[in-house]
Short mmCIF file of C-alpha atoms and ligand atoms in Angstrom, two decimals:
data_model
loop_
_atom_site.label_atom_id
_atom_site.label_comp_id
_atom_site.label_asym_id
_atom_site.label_seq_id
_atom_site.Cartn_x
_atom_site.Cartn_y
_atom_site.Cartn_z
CA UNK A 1 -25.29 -12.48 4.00
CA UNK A 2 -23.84 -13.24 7.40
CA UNK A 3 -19.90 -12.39 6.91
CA UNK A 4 -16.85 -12.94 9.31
CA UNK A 5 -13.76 -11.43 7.96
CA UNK A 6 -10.34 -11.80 10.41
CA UNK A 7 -7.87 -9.11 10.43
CA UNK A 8 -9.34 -5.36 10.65
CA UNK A 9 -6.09 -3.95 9.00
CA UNK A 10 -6.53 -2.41 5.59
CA UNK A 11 -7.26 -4.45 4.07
CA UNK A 12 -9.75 -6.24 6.24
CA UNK A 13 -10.99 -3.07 7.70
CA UNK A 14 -11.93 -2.02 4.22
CA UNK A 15 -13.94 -4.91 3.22
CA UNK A 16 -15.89 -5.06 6.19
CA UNK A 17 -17.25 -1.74 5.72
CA UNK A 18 -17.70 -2.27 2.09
CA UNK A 19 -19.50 -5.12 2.05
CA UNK A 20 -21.69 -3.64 5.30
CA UNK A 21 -22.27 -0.52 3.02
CA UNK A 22 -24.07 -3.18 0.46
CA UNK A 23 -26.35 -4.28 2.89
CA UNK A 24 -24.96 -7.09 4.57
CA UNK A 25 -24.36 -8.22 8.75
CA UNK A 26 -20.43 -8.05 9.27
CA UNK A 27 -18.39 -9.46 11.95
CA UNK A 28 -14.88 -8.31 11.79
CA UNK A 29 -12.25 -9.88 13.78
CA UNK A 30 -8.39 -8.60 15.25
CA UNK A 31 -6.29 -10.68 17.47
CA UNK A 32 -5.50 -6.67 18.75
CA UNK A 33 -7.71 -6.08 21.65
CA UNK A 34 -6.29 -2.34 21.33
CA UNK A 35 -7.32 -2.01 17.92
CA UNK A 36 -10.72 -3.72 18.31
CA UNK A 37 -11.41 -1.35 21.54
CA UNK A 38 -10.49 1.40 19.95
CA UNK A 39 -12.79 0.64 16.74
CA UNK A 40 -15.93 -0.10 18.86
CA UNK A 41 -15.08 3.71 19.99
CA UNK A 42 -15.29 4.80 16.30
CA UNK A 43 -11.27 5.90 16.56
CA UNK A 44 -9.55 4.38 12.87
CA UNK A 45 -6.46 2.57 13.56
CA UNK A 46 -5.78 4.05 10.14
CA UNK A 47 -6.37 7.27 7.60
CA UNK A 48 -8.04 6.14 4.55
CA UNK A 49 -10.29 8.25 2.74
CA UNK A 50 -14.35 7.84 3.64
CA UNK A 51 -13.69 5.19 6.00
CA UNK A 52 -14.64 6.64 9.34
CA UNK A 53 -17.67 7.70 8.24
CA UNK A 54 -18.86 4.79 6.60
CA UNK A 55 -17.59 2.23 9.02
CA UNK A 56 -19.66 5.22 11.45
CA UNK A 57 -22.66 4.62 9.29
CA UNK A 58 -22.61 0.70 9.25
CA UNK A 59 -21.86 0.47 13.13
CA UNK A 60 -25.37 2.77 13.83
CA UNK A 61 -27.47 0.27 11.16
CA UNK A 62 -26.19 -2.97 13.17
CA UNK A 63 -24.67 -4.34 10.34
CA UNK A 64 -20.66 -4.23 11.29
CA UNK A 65 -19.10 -5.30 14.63
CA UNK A 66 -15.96 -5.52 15.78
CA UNK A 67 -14.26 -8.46 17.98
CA UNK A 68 -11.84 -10.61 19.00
CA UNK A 69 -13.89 -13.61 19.71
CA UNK A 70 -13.48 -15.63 16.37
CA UNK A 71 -15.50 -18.71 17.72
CA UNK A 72 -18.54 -16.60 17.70
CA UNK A 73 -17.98 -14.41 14.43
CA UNK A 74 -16.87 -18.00 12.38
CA UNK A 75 -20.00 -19.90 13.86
CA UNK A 76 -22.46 -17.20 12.91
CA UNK A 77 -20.79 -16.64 9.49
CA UNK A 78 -22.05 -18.53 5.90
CA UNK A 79 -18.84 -16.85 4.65
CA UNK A 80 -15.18 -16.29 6.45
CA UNK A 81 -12.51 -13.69 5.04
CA UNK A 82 -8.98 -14.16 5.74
CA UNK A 83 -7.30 -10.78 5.75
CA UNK A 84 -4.43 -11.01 7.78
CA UNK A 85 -0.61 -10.02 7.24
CA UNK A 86 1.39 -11.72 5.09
CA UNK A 87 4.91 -10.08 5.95
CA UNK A 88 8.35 -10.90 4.85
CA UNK A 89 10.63 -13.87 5.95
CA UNK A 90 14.62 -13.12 5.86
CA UNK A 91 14.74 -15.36 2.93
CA UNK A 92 12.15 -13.27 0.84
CA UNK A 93 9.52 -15.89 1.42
CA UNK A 94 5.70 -14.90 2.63
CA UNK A 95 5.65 -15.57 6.27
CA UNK A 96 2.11 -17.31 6.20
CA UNK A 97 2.09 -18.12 9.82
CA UNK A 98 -0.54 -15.46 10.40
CA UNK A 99 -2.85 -17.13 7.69
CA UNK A 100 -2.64 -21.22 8.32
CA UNK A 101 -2.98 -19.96 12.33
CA UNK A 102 -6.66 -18.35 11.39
CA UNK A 103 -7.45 -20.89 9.22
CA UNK A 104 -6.89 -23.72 11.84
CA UNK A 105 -9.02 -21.22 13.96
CA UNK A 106 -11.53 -21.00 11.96
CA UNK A 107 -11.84 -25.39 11.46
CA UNK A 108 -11.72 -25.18 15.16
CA UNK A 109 -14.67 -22.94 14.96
CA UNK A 110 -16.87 -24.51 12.25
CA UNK A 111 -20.24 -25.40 13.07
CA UNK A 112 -21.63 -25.98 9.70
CA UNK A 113 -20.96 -25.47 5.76
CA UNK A 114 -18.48 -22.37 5.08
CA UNK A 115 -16.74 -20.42 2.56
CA UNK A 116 -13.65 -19.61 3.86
CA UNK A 117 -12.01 -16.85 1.29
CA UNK A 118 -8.40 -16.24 1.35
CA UNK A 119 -8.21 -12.40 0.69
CA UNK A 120 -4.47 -12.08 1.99
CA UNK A 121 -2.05 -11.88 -0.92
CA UNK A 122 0.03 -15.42 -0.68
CA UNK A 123 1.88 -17.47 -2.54
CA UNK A 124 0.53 -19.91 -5.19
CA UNK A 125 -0.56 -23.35 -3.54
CA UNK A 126 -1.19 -21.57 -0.83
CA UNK A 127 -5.22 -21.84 -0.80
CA UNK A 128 -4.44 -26.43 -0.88
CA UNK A 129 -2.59 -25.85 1.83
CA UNK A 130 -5.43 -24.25 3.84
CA UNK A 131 -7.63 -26.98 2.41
CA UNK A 132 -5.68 -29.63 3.76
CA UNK A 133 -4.90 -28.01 6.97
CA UNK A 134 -8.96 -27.38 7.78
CA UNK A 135 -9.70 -30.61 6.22
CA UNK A 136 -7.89 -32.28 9.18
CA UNK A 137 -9.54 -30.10 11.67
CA UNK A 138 -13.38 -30.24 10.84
CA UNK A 139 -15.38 -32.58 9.64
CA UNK A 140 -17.79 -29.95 8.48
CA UNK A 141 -18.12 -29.31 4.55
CA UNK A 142 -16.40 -26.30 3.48
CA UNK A 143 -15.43 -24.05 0.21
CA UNK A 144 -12.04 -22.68 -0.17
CA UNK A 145 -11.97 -19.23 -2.22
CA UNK A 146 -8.92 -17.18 -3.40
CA UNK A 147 -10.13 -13.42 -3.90
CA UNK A 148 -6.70 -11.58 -4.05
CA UNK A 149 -7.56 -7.98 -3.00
CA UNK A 150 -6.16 -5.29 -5.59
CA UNK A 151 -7.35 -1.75 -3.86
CA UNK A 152 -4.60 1.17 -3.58
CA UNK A 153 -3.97 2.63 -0.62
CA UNK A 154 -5.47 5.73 -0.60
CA UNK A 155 -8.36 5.37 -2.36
CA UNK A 156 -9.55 1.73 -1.01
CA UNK A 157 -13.06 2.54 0.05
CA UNK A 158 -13.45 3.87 -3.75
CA UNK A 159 -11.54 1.01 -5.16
CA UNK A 160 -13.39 -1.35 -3.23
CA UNK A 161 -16.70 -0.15 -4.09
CA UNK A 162 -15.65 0.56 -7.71
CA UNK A 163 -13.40 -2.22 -8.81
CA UNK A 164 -11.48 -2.78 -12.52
CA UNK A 165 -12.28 -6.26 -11.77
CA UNK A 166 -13.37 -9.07 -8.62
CA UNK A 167 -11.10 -12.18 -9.19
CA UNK A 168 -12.61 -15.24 -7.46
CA UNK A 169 -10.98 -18.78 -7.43
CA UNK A 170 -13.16 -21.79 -6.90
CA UNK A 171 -13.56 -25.25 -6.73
CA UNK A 172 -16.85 -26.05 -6.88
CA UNK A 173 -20.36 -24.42 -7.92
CA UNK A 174 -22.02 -23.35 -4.31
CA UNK A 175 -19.13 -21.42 -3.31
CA UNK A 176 -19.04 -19.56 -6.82
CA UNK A 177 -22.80 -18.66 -6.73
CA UNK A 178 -22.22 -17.20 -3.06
CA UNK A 179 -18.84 -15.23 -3.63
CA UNK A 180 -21.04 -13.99 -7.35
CA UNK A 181 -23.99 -12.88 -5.15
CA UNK A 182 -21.52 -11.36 -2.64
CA UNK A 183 -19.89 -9.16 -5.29
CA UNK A 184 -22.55 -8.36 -7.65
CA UNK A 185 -23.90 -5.20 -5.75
CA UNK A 186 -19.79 -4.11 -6.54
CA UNK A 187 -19.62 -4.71 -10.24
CA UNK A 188 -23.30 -3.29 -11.57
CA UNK A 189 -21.00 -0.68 -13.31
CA UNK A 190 -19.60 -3.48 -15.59
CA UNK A 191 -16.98 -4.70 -14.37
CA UNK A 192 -16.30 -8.21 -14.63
CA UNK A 193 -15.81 -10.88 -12.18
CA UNK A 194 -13.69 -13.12 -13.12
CA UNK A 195 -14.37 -16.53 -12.14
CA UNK A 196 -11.09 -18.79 -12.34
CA UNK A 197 -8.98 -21.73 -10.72
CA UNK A 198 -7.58 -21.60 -7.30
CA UNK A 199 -3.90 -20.74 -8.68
CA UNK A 200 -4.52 -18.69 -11.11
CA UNK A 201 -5.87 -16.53 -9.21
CA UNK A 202 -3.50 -16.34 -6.55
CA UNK A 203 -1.11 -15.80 -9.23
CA UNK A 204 -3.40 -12.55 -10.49
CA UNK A 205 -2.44 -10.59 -8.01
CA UNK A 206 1.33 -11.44 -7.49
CA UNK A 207 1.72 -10.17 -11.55
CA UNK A 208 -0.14 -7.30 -11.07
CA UNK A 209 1.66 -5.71 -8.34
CA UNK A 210 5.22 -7.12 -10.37
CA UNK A 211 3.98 -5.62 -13.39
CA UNK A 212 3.23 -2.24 -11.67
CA UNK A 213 6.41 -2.40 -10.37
CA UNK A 214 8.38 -3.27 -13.19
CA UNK A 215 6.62 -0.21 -15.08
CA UNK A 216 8.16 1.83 -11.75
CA UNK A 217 11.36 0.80 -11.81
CA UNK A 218 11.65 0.95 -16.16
CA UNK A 219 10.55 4.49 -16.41
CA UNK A 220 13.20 5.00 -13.13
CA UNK A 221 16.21 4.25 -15.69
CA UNK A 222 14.42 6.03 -18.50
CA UNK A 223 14.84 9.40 -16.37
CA UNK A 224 18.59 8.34 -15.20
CA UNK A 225 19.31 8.16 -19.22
CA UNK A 226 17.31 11.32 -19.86
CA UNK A 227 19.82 12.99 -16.87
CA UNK A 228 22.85 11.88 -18.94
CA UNK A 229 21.80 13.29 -21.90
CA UNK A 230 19.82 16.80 -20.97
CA UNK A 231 16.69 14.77 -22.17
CA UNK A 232 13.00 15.89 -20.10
CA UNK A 233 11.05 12.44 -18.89
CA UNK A 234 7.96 14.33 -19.09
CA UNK A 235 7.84 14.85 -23.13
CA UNK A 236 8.97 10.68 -23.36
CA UNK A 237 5.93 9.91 -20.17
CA UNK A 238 3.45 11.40 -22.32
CA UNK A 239 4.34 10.62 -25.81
CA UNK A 240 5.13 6.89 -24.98
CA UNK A 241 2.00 6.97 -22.81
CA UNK A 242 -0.33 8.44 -25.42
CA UNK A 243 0.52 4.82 -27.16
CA UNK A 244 -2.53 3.09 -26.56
CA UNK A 245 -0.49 -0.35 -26.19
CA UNK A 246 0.81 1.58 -23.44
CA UNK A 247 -1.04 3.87 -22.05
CA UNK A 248 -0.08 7.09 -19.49
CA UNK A 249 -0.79 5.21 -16.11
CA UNK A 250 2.25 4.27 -14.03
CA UNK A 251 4.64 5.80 -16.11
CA UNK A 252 5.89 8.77 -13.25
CA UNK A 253 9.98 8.49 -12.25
CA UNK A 254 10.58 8.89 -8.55
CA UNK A 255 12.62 8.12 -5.45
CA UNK A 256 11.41 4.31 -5.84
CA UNK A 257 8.68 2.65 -4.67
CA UNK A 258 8.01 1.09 -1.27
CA UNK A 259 4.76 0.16 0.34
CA UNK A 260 3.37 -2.66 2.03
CA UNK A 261 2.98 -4.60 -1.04
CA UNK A 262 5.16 -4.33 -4.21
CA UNK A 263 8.95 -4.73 -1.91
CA UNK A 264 7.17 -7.92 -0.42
CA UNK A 265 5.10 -9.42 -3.62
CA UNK A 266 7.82 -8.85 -5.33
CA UNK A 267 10.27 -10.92 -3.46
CA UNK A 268 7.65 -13.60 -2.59
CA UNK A 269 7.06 -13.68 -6.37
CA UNK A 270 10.91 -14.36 -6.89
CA UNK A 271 11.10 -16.96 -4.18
CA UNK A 272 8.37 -18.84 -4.91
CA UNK A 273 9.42 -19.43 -8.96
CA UNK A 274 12.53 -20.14 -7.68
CA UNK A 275 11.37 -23.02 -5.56
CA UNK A 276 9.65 -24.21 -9.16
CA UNK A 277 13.46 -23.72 -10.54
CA UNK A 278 12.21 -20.87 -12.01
CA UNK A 279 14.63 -17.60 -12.38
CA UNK A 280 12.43 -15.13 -12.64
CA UNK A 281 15.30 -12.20 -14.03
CA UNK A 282 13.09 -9.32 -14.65
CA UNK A 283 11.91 -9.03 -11.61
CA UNK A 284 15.13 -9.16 -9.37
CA UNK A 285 16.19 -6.42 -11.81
CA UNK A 286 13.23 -4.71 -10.84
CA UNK A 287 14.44 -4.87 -7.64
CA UNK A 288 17.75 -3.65 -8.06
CA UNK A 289 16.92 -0.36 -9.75
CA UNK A 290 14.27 0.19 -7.27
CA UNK A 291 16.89 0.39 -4.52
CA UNK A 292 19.80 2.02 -6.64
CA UNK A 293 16.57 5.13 -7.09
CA UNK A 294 16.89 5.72 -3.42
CA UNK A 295 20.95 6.11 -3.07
CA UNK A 296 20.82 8.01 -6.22
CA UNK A 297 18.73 10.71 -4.56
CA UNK A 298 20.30 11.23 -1.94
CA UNK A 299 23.67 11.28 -3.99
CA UNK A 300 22.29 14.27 -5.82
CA UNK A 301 22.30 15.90 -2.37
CA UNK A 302 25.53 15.33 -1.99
CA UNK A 303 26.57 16.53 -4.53
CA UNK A 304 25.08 19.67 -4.41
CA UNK A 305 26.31 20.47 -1.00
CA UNK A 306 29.45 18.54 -0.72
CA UNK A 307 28.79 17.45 2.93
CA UNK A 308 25.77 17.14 4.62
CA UNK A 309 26.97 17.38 7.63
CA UNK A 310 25.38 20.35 10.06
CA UNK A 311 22.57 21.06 7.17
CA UNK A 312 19.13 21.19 8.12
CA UNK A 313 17.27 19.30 5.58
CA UNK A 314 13.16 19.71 5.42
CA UNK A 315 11.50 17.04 4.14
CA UNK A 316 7.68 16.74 3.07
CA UNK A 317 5.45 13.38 2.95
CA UNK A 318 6.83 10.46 4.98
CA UNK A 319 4.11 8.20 3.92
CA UNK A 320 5.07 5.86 1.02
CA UNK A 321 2.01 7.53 -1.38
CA UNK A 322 0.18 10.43 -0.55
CA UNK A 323 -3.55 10.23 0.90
CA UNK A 324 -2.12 7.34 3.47
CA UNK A 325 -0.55 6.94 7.00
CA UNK A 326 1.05 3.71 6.33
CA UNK A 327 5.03 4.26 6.05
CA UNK A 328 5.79 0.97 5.67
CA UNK A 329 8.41 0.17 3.39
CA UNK A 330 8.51 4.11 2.22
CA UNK A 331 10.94 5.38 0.44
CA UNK A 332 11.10 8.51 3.21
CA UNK A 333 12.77 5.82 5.61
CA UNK A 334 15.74 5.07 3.92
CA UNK A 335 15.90 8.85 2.55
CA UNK A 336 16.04 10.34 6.06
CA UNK A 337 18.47 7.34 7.70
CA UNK A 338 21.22 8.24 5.37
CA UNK A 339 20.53 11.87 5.60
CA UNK A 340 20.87 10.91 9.98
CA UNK A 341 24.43 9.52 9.18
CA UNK A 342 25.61 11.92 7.14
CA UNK A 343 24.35 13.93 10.37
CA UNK A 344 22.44 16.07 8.77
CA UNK A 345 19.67 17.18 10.87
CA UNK A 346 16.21 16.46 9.82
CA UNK A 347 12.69 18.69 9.92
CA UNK A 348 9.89 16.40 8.73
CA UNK A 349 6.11 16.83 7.52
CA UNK A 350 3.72 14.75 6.61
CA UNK A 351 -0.37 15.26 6.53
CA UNK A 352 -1.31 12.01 8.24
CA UNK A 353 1.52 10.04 8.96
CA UNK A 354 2.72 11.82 11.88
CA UNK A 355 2.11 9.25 14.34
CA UNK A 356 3.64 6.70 12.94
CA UNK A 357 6.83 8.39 11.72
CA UNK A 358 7.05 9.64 15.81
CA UNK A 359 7.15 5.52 16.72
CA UNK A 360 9.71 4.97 14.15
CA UNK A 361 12.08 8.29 14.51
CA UNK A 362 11.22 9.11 18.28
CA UNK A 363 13.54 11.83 19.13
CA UNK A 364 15.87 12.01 16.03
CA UNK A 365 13.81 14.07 13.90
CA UNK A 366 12.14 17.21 14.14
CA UNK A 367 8.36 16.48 13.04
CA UNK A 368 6.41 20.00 12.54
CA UNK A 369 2.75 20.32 12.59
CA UNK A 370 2.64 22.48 9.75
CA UNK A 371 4.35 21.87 6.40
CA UNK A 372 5.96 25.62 6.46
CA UNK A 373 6.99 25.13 10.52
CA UNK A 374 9.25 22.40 8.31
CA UNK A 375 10.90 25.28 6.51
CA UNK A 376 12.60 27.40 8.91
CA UNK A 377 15.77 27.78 8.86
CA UNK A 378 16.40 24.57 6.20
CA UNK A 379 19.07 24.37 3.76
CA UNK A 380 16.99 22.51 1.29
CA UNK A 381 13.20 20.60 0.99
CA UNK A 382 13.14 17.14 -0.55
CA UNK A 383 9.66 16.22 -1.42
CA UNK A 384 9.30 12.29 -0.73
CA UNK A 385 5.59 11.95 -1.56
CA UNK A 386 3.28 14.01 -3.57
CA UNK A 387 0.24 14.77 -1.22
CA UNK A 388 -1.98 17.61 -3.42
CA UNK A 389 -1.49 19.93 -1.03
CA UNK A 390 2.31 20.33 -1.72
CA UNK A 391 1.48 20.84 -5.24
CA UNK A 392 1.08 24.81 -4.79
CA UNK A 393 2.45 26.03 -2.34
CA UNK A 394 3.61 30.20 -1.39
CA UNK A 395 7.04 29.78 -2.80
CA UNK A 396 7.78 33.42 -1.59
CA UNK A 397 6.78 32.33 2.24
CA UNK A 398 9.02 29.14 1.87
CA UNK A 399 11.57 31.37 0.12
CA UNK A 400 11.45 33.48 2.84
CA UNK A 401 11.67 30.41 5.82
CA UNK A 402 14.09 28.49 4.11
CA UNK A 403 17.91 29.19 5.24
CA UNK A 404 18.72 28.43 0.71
CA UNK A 405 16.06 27.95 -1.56
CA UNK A 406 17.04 24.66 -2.83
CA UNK A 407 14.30 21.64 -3.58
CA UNK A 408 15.14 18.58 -4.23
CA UNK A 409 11.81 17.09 -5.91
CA UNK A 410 11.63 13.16 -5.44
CA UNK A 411 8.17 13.18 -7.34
CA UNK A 412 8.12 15.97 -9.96
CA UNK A 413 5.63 18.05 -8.44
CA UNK A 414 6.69 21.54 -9.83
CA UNK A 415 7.97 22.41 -13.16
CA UNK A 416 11.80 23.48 -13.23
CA UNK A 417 10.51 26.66 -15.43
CA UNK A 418 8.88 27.98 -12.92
CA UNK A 419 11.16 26.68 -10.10
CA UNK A 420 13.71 28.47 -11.70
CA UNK A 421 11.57 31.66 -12.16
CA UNK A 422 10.79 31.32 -8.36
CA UNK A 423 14.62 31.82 -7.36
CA UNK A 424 14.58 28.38 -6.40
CA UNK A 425 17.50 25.76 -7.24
CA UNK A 426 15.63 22.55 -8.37
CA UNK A 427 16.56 19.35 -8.95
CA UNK A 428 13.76 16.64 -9.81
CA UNK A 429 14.16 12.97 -11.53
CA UNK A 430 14.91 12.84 -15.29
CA UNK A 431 14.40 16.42 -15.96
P1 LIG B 1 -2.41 -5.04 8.22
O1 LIG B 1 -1.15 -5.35 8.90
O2 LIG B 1 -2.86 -3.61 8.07
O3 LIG B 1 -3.61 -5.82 8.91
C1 LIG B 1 -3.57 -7.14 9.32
C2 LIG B 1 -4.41 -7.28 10.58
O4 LIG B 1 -4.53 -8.67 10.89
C3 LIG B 1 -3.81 -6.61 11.80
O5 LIG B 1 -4.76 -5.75 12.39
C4 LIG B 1 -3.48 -7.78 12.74
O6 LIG B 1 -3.61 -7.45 14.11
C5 LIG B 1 -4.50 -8.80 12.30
N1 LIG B 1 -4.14 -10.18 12.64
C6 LIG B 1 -2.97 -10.82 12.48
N2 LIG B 1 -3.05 -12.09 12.92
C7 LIG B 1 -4.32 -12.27 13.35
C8 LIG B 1 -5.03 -13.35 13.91
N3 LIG B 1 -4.43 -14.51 14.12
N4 LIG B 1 -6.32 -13.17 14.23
C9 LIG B 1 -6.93 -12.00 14.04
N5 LIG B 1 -6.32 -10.91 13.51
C10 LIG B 1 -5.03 -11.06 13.17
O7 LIG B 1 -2.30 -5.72 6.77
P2 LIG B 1 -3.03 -5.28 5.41
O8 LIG B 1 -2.28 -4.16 4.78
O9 LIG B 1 -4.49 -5.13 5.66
O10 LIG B 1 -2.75 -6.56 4.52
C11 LIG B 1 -3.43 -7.79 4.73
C12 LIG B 1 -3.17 -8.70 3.54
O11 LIG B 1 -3.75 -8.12 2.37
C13 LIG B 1 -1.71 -8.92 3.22
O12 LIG B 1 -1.55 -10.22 2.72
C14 LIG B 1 -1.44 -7.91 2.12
O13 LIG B 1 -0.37 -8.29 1.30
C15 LIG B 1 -2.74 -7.94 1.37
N6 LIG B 1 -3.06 -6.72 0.63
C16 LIG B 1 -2.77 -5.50 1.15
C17 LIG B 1 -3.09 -4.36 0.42
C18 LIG B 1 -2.78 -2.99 0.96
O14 LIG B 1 -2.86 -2.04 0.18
N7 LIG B 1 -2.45 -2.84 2.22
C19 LIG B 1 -3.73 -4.46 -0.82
C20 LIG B 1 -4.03 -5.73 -1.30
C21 LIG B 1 -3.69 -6.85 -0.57
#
């Protein structure tokens, strides 16, 4: 199938390879002449796993292009993604500017029958909207299609290519059969696609990322309440996970989680029942603990040393989960700010997100090539994402760099048995 899909970020950069990979002649489209340029060169805006090489592969076979001419890709295309942001208004809301400006782009465009698939996560009602809008544009016949996207950062080309499930919302037969046929090479193992309304499946994806979320933030106070009372989060993670009602995914305490995705979704989510005069409680709740995990953190830190002032604090992973450059939202952000005003002085690693932590800290953190180089000379480590290769290090080299051997583990990487048997004070999250 000929396929257009606009916005080569992540998400859209994923799918476009993907669905190249199976076969089929993509166009994919960024308003970022930069980004575009540096694509055709083969240079990844982004680090995910597998993607250079098989966006490499694709671009050799003819069968994925990149542009900024969205006349051309929409006109030659039987089906058109949507993949742009959806940021965050002040007010919580999804900012669908991005998304109702490409779909008025693409009705501009139209030369013929379309599906034009919404795979951008927005509000529900938003799909109408983008009926209505290219309805007064075109008089061409067209499909709307909500296919909320539900890969993990990190792992997207595998997720992609191995999804749980492919949620489609239609309104009509032809555009089902296509967006079927389109996914079918994807879900040979089994899995199901899921074939639903317009606003149900916009709503899909909103609950999944609040459900995740909520899981985050519940097991968060489950480790504060295992602090007060000496209890170990581990023994309650696996015995309440080995409950089958339950099960052991997304049951790890941390720092909090960030991301493009859950702060936004979840806020959008909020906004959007309210403007239904729906209160939707659990989720702002969500919210709140989320944010009281961060402070709490860094409160242990105080505590230990009484003022932070003057201390030289390493810190590895910047990114908001390992395997990832994308710091948006992470929880290393607000870690390292309040560590700058407490003037602490910071030494950072991360494996991929160097770049981007250089356009967002410039000159007011040390950012070391190496995660030891982070060491020297530091009064403590706080681990703020779990990348493997933290996982075992040479605690007698890092003893041995370090100024005190004190970590502060944000993801419970290490055990505090052998911590302690290292010569290392350790403090972790509900343990
Ligand atoms: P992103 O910021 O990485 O990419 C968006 C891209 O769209 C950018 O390259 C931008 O230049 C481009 N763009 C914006 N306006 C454009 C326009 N008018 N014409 C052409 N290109 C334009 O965003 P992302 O992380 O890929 O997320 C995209 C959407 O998918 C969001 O709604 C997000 O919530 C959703 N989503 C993201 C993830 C994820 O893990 N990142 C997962 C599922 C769903």
């Amino acid at each position: 199938m000929k396929i257009a899909v606009v916005g080569s970020g992540y998400v859209g950069l994923v799918l476009g390879a993907c669905l190249a990979e199976n076969g089929n002649d993509v166009t994919c489209i960024d308003k970022d002449a930069a980004k575009v340029r540096s694509l055709r060169r083969g240079v990844m805006p982004i680090y995910e796993p597998g993607l250079e090489e098989m966006v490499r592969r694709n671009r050799a076979e003819e069968r994925l292009e990149f542009t900024t001419d969205l006349p051309r890709a929409v006109r030659a295309a039987s089906i058109v993604f949507i993949a742009v942001g959806t940021p965050q208004h002040e007010d919580g809301s999804a900012d669908l500017s991005h998304v109702l400006g490409v779909a008025r782009d693409i009705a501009k465009a139209m030369n013929g029958y379309k599906v034009i698939v919404d795979k951008s996560t927005v509000p529900v009602g938003t799909a109408a909207r983008v009926r209505e809008l290219i309805q007064r544009e075109t008089t061409h016949a067209f499909s709307v299609v909500s296919n909320p996207e539900f890969l993990k950062q990190g792992a997207a080309v595998e997720d992609f290519l191995k999804p749980d499930r492919v949620v489609i919302g239609v309104e009509d037969d032809r555009a089902r059969e296509m967006m079927i046929e389109l996914y079918a090479p994807f879900t040979r193992t089994g899995a199901p696609i899921m074939v639903m309304d317009l606003v149900s499946a916009e709503l899909c994806k909103y609950a999944a990322n609040a459900i995740l979320a909520t899981r985050i933030s519940f097991m968060n106070e489950v480790a504060n309440v295992c602090e007060a009372f000496g209890a170990d989060v581990d023994q309650v993670r696996k015995a309440i996970g080995a409950d089958r009602r339950i099960g052991p995914s997304f049951l790890f305490p941390g720092i909090g989680f960030g991301g493009s995705c859950f702060p936004k979704d979840i806020k959008a989510l909020i906004k959007f029942s309210g403007d239904k005069g729906y209160d939707f409680q659990t989720l702002k709740a969500v919210e709140r603990v989320n944010e009281a995990q961060k402070v709490r953190f860094v409160a242990k830190m105080e505590a230990h040393f009484g003022s932070l002032k003057n201390r030289t604090i390493a810190v590895w992973g910047l990114s908001f989960k390992p395997r990832t450059d994308d710091m948006r939202e992470a929880p290393a952000i607000p870690l390292i700010n309040r560590l700058l005003r407490a003037r602490a002085k910071v030494q950072a690693f991360d494996p991929q997100a160097k770049p981007v932590a250089k356009r967002l800290f410039g000159n007011k953190i040390t950012l070391a090539d190496k995660s030891y180089s982070a060491l020297k000379g530091a009064d403590a480590l706080v681990i703020a994402t779990e990348w493997s290769e933290f996982r075992e290090p040479d605690f007698g080299r890092m003893r041995k760099l370090m100024k005190t051997p004190v970590i502060f583990d944000g993801r419970n990487i290490y055990s505090p048995d052998q911590m302690k048997a290292q010569g290392f004070t350790y403090y972790s999250v509900g343990r």
